[in-house]
CSV table of C-alpha atoms in Angstrom, one decimal:
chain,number,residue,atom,x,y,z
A,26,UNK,CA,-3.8,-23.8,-32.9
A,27,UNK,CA,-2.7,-20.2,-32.2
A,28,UNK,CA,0.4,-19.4,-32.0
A,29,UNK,CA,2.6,-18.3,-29.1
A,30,UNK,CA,2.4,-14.4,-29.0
A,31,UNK,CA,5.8,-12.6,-29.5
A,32,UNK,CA,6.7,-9.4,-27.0
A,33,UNK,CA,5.8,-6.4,-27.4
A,34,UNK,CA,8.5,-4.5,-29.4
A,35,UNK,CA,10.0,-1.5,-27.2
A,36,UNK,CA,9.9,2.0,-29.2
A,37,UNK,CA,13.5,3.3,-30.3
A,38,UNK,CA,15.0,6.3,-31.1
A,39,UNK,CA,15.0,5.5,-34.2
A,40,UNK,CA,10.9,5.0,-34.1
A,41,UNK,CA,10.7,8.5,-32.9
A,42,UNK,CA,12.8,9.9,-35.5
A,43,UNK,CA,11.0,8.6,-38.7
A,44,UNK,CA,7.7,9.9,-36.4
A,45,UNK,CA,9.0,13.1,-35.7
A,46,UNK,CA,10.8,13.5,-39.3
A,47,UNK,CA,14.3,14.1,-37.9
A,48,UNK,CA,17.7,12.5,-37.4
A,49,UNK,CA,18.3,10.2,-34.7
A,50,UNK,CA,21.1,12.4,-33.2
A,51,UNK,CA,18.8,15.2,-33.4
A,52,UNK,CA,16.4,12.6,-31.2
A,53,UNK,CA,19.0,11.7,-28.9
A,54,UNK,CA,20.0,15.8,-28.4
A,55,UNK,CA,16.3,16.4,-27.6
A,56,UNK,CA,15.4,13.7,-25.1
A,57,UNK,CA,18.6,14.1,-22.9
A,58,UNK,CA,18.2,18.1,-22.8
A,59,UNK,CA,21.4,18.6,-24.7
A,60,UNK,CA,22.3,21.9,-27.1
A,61,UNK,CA,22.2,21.3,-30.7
A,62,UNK,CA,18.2,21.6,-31.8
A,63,UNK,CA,15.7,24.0,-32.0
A,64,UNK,CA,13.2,24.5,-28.8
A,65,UNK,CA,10.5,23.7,-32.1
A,66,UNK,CA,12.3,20.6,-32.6
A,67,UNK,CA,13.1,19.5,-29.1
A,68,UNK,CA,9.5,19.7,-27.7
A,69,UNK,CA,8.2,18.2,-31.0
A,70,UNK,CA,10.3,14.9,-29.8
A,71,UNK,CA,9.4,15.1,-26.8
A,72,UNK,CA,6.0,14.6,-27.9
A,73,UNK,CA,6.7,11.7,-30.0
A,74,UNK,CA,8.3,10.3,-27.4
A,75,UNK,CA,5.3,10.4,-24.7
A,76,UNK,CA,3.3,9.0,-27.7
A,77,UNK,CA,5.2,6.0,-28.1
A,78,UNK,CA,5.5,5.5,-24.4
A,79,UNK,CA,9.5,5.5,-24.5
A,80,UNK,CA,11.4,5.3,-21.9
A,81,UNK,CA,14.9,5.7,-21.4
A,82,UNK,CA,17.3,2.8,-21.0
A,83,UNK,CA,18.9,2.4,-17.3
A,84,UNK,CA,21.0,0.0,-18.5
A,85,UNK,CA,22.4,2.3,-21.5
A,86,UNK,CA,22.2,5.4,-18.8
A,87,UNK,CA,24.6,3.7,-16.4
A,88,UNK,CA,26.6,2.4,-19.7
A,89,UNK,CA,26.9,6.3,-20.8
A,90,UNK,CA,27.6,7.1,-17.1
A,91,UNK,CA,24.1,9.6,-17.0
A,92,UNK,CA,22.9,7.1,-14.3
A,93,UNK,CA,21.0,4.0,-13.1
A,94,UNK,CA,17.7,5.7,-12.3
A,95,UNK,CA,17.8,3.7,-9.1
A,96,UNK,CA,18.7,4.3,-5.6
A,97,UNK,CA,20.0,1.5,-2.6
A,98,UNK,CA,18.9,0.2,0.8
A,99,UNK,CA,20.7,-2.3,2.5
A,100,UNK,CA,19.8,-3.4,6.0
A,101,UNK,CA,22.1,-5.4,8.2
A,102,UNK,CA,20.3,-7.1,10.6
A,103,UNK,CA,18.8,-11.0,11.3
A,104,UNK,CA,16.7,-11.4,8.5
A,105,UNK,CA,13.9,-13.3,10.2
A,106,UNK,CA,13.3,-9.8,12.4
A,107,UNK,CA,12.6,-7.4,9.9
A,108,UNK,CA,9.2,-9.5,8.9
A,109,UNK,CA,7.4,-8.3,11.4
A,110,UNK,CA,9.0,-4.8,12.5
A,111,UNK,CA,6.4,-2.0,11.2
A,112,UNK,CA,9.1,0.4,11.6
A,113,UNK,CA,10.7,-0.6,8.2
A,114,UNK,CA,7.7,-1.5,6.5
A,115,UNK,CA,6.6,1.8,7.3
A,116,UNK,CA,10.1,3.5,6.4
A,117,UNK,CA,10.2,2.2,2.8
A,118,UNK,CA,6.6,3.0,2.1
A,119,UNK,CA,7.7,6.3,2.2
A,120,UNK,CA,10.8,6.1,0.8
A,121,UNK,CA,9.1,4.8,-2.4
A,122,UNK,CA,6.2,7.3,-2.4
A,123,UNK,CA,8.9,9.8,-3.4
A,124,UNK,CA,10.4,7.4,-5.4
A,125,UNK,CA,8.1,7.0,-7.7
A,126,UNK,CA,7.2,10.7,-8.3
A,127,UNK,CA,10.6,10.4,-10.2
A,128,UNK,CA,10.1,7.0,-11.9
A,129,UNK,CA,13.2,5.9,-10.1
A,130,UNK,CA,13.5,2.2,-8.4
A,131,UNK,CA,14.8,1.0,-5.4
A,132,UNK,CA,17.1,-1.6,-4.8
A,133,UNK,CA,16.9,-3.3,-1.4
A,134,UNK,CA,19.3,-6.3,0.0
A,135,UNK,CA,19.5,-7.8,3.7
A,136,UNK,CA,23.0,-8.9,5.1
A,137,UNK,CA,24.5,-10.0,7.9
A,138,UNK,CA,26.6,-7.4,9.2
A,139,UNK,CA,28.1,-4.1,8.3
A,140,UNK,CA,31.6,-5.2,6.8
A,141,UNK,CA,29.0,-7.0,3.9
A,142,UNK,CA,27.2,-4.1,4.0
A,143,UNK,CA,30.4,-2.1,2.8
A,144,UNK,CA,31.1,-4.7,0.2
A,145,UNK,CA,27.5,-4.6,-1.1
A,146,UNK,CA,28.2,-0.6,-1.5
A,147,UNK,CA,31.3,-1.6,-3.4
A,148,UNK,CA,29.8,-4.1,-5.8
A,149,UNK,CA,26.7,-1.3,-6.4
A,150,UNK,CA,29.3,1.9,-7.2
A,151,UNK,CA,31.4,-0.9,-9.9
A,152,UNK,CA,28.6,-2.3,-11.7
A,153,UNK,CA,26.9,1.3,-11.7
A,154,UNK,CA,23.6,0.0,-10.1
A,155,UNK,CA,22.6,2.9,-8.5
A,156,UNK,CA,22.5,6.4,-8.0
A,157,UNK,CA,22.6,6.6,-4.5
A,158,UNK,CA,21.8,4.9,-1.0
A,159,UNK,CA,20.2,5.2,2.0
A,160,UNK,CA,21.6,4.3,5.3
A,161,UNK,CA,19.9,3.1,8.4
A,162,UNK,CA,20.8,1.5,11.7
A,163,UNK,CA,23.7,4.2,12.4
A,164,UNK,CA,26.8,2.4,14.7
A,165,UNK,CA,29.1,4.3,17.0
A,166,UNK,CA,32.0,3.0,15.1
A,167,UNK,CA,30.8,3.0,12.1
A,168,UNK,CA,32.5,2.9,8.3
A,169,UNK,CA,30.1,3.7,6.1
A,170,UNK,CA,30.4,7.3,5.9
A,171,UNK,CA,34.0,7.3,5.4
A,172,UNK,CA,33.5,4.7,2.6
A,173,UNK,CA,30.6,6.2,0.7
A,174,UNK,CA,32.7,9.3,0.7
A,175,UNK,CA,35.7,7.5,-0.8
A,176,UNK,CA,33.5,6.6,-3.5
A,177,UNK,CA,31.6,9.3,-4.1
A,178,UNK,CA,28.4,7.7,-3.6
A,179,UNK,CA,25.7,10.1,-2.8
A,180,UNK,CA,24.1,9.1,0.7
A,181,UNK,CA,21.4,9.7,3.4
A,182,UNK,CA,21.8,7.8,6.7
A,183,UNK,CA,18.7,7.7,8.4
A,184,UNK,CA,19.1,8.6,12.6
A,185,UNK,CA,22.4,11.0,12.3
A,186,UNK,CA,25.8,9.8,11.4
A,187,UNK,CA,27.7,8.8,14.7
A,188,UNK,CA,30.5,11.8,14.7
A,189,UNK,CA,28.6,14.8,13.8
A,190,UNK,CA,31.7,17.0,13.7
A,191,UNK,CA,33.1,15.1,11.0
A,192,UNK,CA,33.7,16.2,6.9
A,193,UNK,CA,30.7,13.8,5.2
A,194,UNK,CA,30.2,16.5,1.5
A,195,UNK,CA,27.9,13.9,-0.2
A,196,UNK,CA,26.1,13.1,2.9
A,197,UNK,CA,23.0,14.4,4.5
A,198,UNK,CA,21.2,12.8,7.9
A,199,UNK,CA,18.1,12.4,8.9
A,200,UNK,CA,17.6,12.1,12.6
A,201,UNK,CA,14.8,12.2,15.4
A,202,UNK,CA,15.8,13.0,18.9
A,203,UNK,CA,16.0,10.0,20.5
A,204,UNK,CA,17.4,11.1,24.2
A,205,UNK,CA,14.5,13.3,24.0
A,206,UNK,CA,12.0,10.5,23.6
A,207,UNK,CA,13.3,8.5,26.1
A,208,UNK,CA,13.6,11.7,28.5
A,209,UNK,CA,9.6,11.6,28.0
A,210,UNK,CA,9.1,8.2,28.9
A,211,UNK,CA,11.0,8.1,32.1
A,212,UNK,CA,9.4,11.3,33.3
A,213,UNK,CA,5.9,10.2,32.7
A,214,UNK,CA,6.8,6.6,34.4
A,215,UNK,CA,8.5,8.9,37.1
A,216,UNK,CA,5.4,10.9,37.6
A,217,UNK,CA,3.5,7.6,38.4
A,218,UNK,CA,5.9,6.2,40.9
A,219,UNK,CA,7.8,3.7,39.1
A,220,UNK,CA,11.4,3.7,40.3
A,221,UNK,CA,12.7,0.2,39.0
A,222,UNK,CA,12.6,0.3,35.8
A,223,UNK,CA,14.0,-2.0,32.4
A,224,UNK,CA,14.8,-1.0,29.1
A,225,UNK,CA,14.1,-3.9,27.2
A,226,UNK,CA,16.8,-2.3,24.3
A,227,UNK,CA,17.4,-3.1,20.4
A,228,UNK,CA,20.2,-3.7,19.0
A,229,UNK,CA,24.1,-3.3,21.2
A,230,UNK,CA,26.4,-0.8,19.0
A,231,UNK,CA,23.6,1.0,17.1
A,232,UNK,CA,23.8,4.3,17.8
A,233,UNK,CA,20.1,5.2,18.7
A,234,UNK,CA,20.4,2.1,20.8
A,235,UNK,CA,23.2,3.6,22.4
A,236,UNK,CA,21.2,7.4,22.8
A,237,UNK,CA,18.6,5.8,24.3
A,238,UNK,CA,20.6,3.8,26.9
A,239,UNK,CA,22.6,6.8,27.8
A,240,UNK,CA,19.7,9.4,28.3
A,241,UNK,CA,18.0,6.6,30.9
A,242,UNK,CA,21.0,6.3,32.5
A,243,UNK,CA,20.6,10.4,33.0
A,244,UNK,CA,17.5,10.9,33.4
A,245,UNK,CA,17.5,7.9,36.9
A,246,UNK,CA,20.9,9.5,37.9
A,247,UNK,CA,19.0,13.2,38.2
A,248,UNK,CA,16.1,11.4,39.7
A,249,UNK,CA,18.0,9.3,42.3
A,250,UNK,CA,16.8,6.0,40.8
A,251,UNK,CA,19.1,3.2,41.2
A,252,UNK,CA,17.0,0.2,40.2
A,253,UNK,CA,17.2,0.9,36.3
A,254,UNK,CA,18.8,-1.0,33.8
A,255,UNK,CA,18.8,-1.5,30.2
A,256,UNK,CA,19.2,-4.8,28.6
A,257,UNK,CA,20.2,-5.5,24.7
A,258,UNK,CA,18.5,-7.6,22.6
A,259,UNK,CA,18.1,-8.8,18.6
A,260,UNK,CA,14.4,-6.9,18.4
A,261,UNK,CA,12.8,-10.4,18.4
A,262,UNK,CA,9.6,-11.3,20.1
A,263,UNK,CA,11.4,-14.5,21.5
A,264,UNK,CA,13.9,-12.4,23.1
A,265,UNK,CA,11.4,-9.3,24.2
A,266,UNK,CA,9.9,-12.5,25.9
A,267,UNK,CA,12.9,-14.1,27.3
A,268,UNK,CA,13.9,-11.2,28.9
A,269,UNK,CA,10.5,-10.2,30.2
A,270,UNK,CA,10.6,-13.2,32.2
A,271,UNK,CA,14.2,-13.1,33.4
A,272,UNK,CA,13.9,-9.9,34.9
A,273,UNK,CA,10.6,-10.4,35.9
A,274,UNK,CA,11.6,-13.6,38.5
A,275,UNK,CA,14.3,-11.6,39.3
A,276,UNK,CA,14.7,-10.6,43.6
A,277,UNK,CA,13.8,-7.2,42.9
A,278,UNK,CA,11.5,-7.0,39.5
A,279,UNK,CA,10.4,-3.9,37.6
A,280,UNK,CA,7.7,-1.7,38.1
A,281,UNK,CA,8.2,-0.7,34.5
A,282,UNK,CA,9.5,-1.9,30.8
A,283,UNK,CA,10.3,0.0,28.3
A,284,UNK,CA,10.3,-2.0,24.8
A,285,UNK,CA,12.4,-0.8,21.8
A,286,UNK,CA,10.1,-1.6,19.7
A,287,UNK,CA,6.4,-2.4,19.3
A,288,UNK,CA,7.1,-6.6,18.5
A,289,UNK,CA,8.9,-6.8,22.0
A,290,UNK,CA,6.4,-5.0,23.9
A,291,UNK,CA,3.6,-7.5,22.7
A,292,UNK,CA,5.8,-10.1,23.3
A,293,UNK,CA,6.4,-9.2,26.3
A,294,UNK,CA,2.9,-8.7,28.0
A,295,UNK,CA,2.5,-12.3,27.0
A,296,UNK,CA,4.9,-13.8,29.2
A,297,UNK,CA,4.7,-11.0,31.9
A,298,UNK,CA,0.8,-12.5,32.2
A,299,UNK,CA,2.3,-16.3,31.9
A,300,UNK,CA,3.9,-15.4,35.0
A,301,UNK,CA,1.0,-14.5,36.7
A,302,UNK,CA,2.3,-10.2,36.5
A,303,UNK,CA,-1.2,-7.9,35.7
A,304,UNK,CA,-0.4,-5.1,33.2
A,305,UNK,CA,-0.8,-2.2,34.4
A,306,UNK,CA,-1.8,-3.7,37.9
A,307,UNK,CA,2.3,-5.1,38.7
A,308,UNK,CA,3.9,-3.6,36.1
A,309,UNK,CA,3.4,-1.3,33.5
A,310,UNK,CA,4.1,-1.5,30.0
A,311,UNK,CA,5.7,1.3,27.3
A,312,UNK,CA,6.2,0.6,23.8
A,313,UNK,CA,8.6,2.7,21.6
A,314,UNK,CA,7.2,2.3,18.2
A,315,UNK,CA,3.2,2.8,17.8
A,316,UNK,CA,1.7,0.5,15.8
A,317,UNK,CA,-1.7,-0.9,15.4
A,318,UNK,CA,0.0,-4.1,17.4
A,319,UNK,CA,-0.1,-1.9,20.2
A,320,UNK,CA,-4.4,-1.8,19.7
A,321,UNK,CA,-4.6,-5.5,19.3
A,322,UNK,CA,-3.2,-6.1,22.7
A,323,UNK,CA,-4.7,-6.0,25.6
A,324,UNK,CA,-4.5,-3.6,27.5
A,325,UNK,CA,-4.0,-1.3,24.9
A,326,UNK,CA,0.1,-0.2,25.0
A,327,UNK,CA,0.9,3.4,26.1
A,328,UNK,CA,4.0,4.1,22.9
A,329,UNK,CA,5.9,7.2,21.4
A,330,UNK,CA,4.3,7.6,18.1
A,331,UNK,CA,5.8,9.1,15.1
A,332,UNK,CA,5.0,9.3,11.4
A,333,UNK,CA,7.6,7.1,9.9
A,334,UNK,CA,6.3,6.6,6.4
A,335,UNK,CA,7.0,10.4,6.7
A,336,UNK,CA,10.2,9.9,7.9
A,337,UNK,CA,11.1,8.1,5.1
A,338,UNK,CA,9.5,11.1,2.3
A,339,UNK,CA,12.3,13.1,4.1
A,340,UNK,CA,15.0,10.7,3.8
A,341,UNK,CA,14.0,10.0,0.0
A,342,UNK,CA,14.2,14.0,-0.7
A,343,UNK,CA,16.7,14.5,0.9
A,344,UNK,CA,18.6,12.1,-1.5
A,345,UNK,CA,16.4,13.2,-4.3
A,346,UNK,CA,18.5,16.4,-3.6
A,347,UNK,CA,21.6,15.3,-3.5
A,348,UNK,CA,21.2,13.4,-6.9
A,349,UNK,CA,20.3,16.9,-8.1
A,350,UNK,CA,23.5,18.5,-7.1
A,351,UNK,CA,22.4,20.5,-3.9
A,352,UNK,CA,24.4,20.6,-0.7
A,353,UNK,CA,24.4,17.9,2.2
A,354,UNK,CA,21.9,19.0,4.8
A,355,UNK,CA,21.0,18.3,8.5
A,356,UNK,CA,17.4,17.5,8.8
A,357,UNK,CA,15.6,17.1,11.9
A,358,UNK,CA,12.1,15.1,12.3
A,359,UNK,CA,9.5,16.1,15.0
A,360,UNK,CA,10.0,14.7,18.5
A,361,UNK,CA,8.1,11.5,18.7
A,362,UNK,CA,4.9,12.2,21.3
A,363,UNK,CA,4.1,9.6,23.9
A,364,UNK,CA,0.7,8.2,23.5
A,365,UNK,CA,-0.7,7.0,27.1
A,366,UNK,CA,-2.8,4.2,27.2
A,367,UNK,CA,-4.1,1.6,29.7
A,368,UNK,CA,-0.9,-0.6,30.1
A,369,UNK,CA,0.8,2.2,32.5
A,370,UNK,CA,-0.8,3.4,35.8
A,371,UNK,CA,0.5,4.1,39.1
A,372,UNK,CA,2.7,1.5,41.1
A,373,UNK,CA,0.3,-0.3,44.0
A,374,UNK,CA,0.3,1.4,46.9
A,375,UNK,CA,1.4,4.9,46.3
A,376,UNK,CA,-1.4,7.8,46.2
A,377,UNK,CA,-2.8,9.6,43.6
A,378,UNK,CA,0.0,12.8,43.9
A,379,UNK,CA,2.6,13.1,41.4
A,380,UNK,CA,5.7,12.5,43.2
A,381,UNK,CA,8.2,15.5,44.3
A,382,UNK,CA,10.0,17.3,41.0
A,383,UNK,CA,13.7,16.5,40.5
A,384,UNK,CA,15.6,18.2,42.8
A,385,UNK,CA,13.9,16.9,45.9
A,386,UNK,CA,11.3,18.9,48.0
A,387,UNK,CA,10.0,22.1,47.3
A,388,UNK,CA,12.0,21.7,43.8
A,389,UNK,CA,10.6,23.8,41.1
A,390,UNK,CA,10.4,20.6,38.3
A,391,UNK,CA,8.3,20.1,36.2
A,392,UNK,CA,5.4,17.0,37.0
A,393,UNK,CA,3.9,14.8,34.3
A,394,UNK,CA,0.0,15.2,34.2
A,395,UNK,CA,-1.9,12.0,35.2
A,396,UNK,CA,-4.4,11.0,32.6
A,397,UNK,CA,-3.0,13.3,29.8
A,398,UNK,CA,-2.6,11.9,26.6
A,399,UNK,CA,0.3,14.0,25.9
A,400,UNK,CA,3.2,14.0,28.0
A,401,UNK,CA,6.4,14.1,25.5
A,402,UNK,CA,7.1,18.0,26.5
């Protein structure tokens, strides 16, 4: 019978010194790119090294304080959501593209809220797991930054940290406008008549979520729109559904919903059409995160596209950076451009005119352009 195969044996130091004819200090000198051998020597290990495929230890790196070759994402929100939201599929695609140009790993965990978020940052910065972390999901009141400062723990929070004014040195952002996003949305739903209409929102005490609710709030005020609203939720397609139908059999329903993300706006032309509601035909249909969900549907969702797998490249250099000593920096991503498709069209019974400009009659506004398939300006 043959016999059970043993491991493969990793290569040492000490296998590359008897190769390369030279001490093991001198080995250990050349591979972490400190003084004390020649350049001769140094690129003669080097060589060795590559041809014994050896890698350095992350456990003895983090042991020796040079690092963990790994970097951290923790996401606290309802696990059974984030199976099925592209955004963060899409987010840490790119995050490890850029990753792996470096050979460095990520570590990802899902908690239940913020405060174990904190402690998981904790645990990481002890045990020296990683190098670094990345922050999403931003909250007005939020203690991350203020704790990944008091440990020193490089950082990039993903969406801009809540208090822009304040001291963060290790910190950098990366943020996409989201009041202008949403300032795009209601002005092409303006431009087709709708004036009641729901923000079917994320998340209550995210920051974005917050933006966003804030910008509609603007935007009807300067428009004289009274019947709009936005209404939390946990991102879920039960709840984009549930509260599709409640504000749909409400007195007065929408002409209009605006989904936070592209899950909820699926969800919710399913039970809009269980309640007997034609999309576009009674109300019309906008999707904030493009997605090929919003081409499966039918009609086909008008969304704000942006490329998040790109989003994440800039988050992961942006770390990348940091880990190599450069400054905290502000980054801004393009605006995200709203796509129109067939699930918004003009509300029943108005004409074919784009309504008067902001500002009332012989206002000098600007009007969205019907049938363009780019609006976000």
């Amino acid at each position: 019978m043959q016999g059970k195969r043993s491991p493969a044996r990793r290569p040492t130091m000490k296998d590359i010194a008897r190769r390369a004819g030279v001490s093991e200090s001198a080995v250990s000198f050349a591979l972490n790119d400190r003084p004390g051998v020649s350049d001769i020597t140094r690129d003669r290990v080097r060589r060795v090294a590559e041809q014994l495929g050896w890698w350095p230890s992350t456990a003895a790196r983090a042991l020796s304080g040079e690092g963990s070759a790994t970097v951290g994402l923790v996401v606290a929100r309802p696990a059974a959501t984030l199976g099925v939201d592209s955004f963060f599929l899409q987010l840490i695609s790119g995050i490890q593209e850029v990753l792996a140009e470096r050979h460095l790993g990520l570590l990802f965990q899902v908690v239940e809220d913020v405060d174990a978020e904190c402690a998981v940052y904790r645990r990481w910065w002890a045990e020296h797991r990683v190098d670094g972390v990345l922050v999403v999901d931003p909250r007005t009141d939020d203690p991350r930054p203020a704790l990944l400062d008091e440990l020193g723990l490089p950082a990039v929070v993903t969406g801009g940290v809540p208090d822009p004014d304040a001291e963060h040195p290790g910190l950098s952002t990366v943020w996409a406008d989201d009041a202008g996003a949403m300032a795009s949305v209601v002005g092409h739903l303006h431009a087709l008549g709708h004036r009641r209409i729901v923000h079917i929102a994320g998340l209550e005490g995210l920051a974005h979520t917050e933006r966003r609710i804030r910008t509609l709030r603007a935007e009807a005020d300067s428009r004289g729109l009274s019947g709009v609203r936005s209404v939390p939720t946990d991102y879920s397609d039960a709840e984009g559904a549930a509260v599709t139908r409640r504000v749909l059999e409400s007195a007065e329903p929408p002409t209009a919903l605006v989904y936070d993300n592209d899950v909820m706006a699926v969800a919710g032309v399913a039970a809009a059409r269980s309640l007997g509601f034609a999309v576009p035909g009674d109300v019309s249909v906008v999707a904030w995160e493009d997605s090929a969900l919003c081409r499966m549907v039918h009609p086909w969702l008008t969304a704000l596209s942006r490329d998040t797998v790109a989003f994440g490249r800039t988050a992961a250099r942006e770390l990348l950076a940091l880990l190599d000593d450069g400054p905290a920096a502000t980054v801004q991503v393009p605006l995200p451009r709203l796509i129109e498709r067939e699930s918004t069209g003009m509300v029943r019974g108005q004409s074919f005119a784009p309504p008067a400009p902001p500002g009332g009659p012989g206002g000098h506004g600007s009007s969205a352009r019907i049938g363009s398939s780019d609006s976000s300006s």
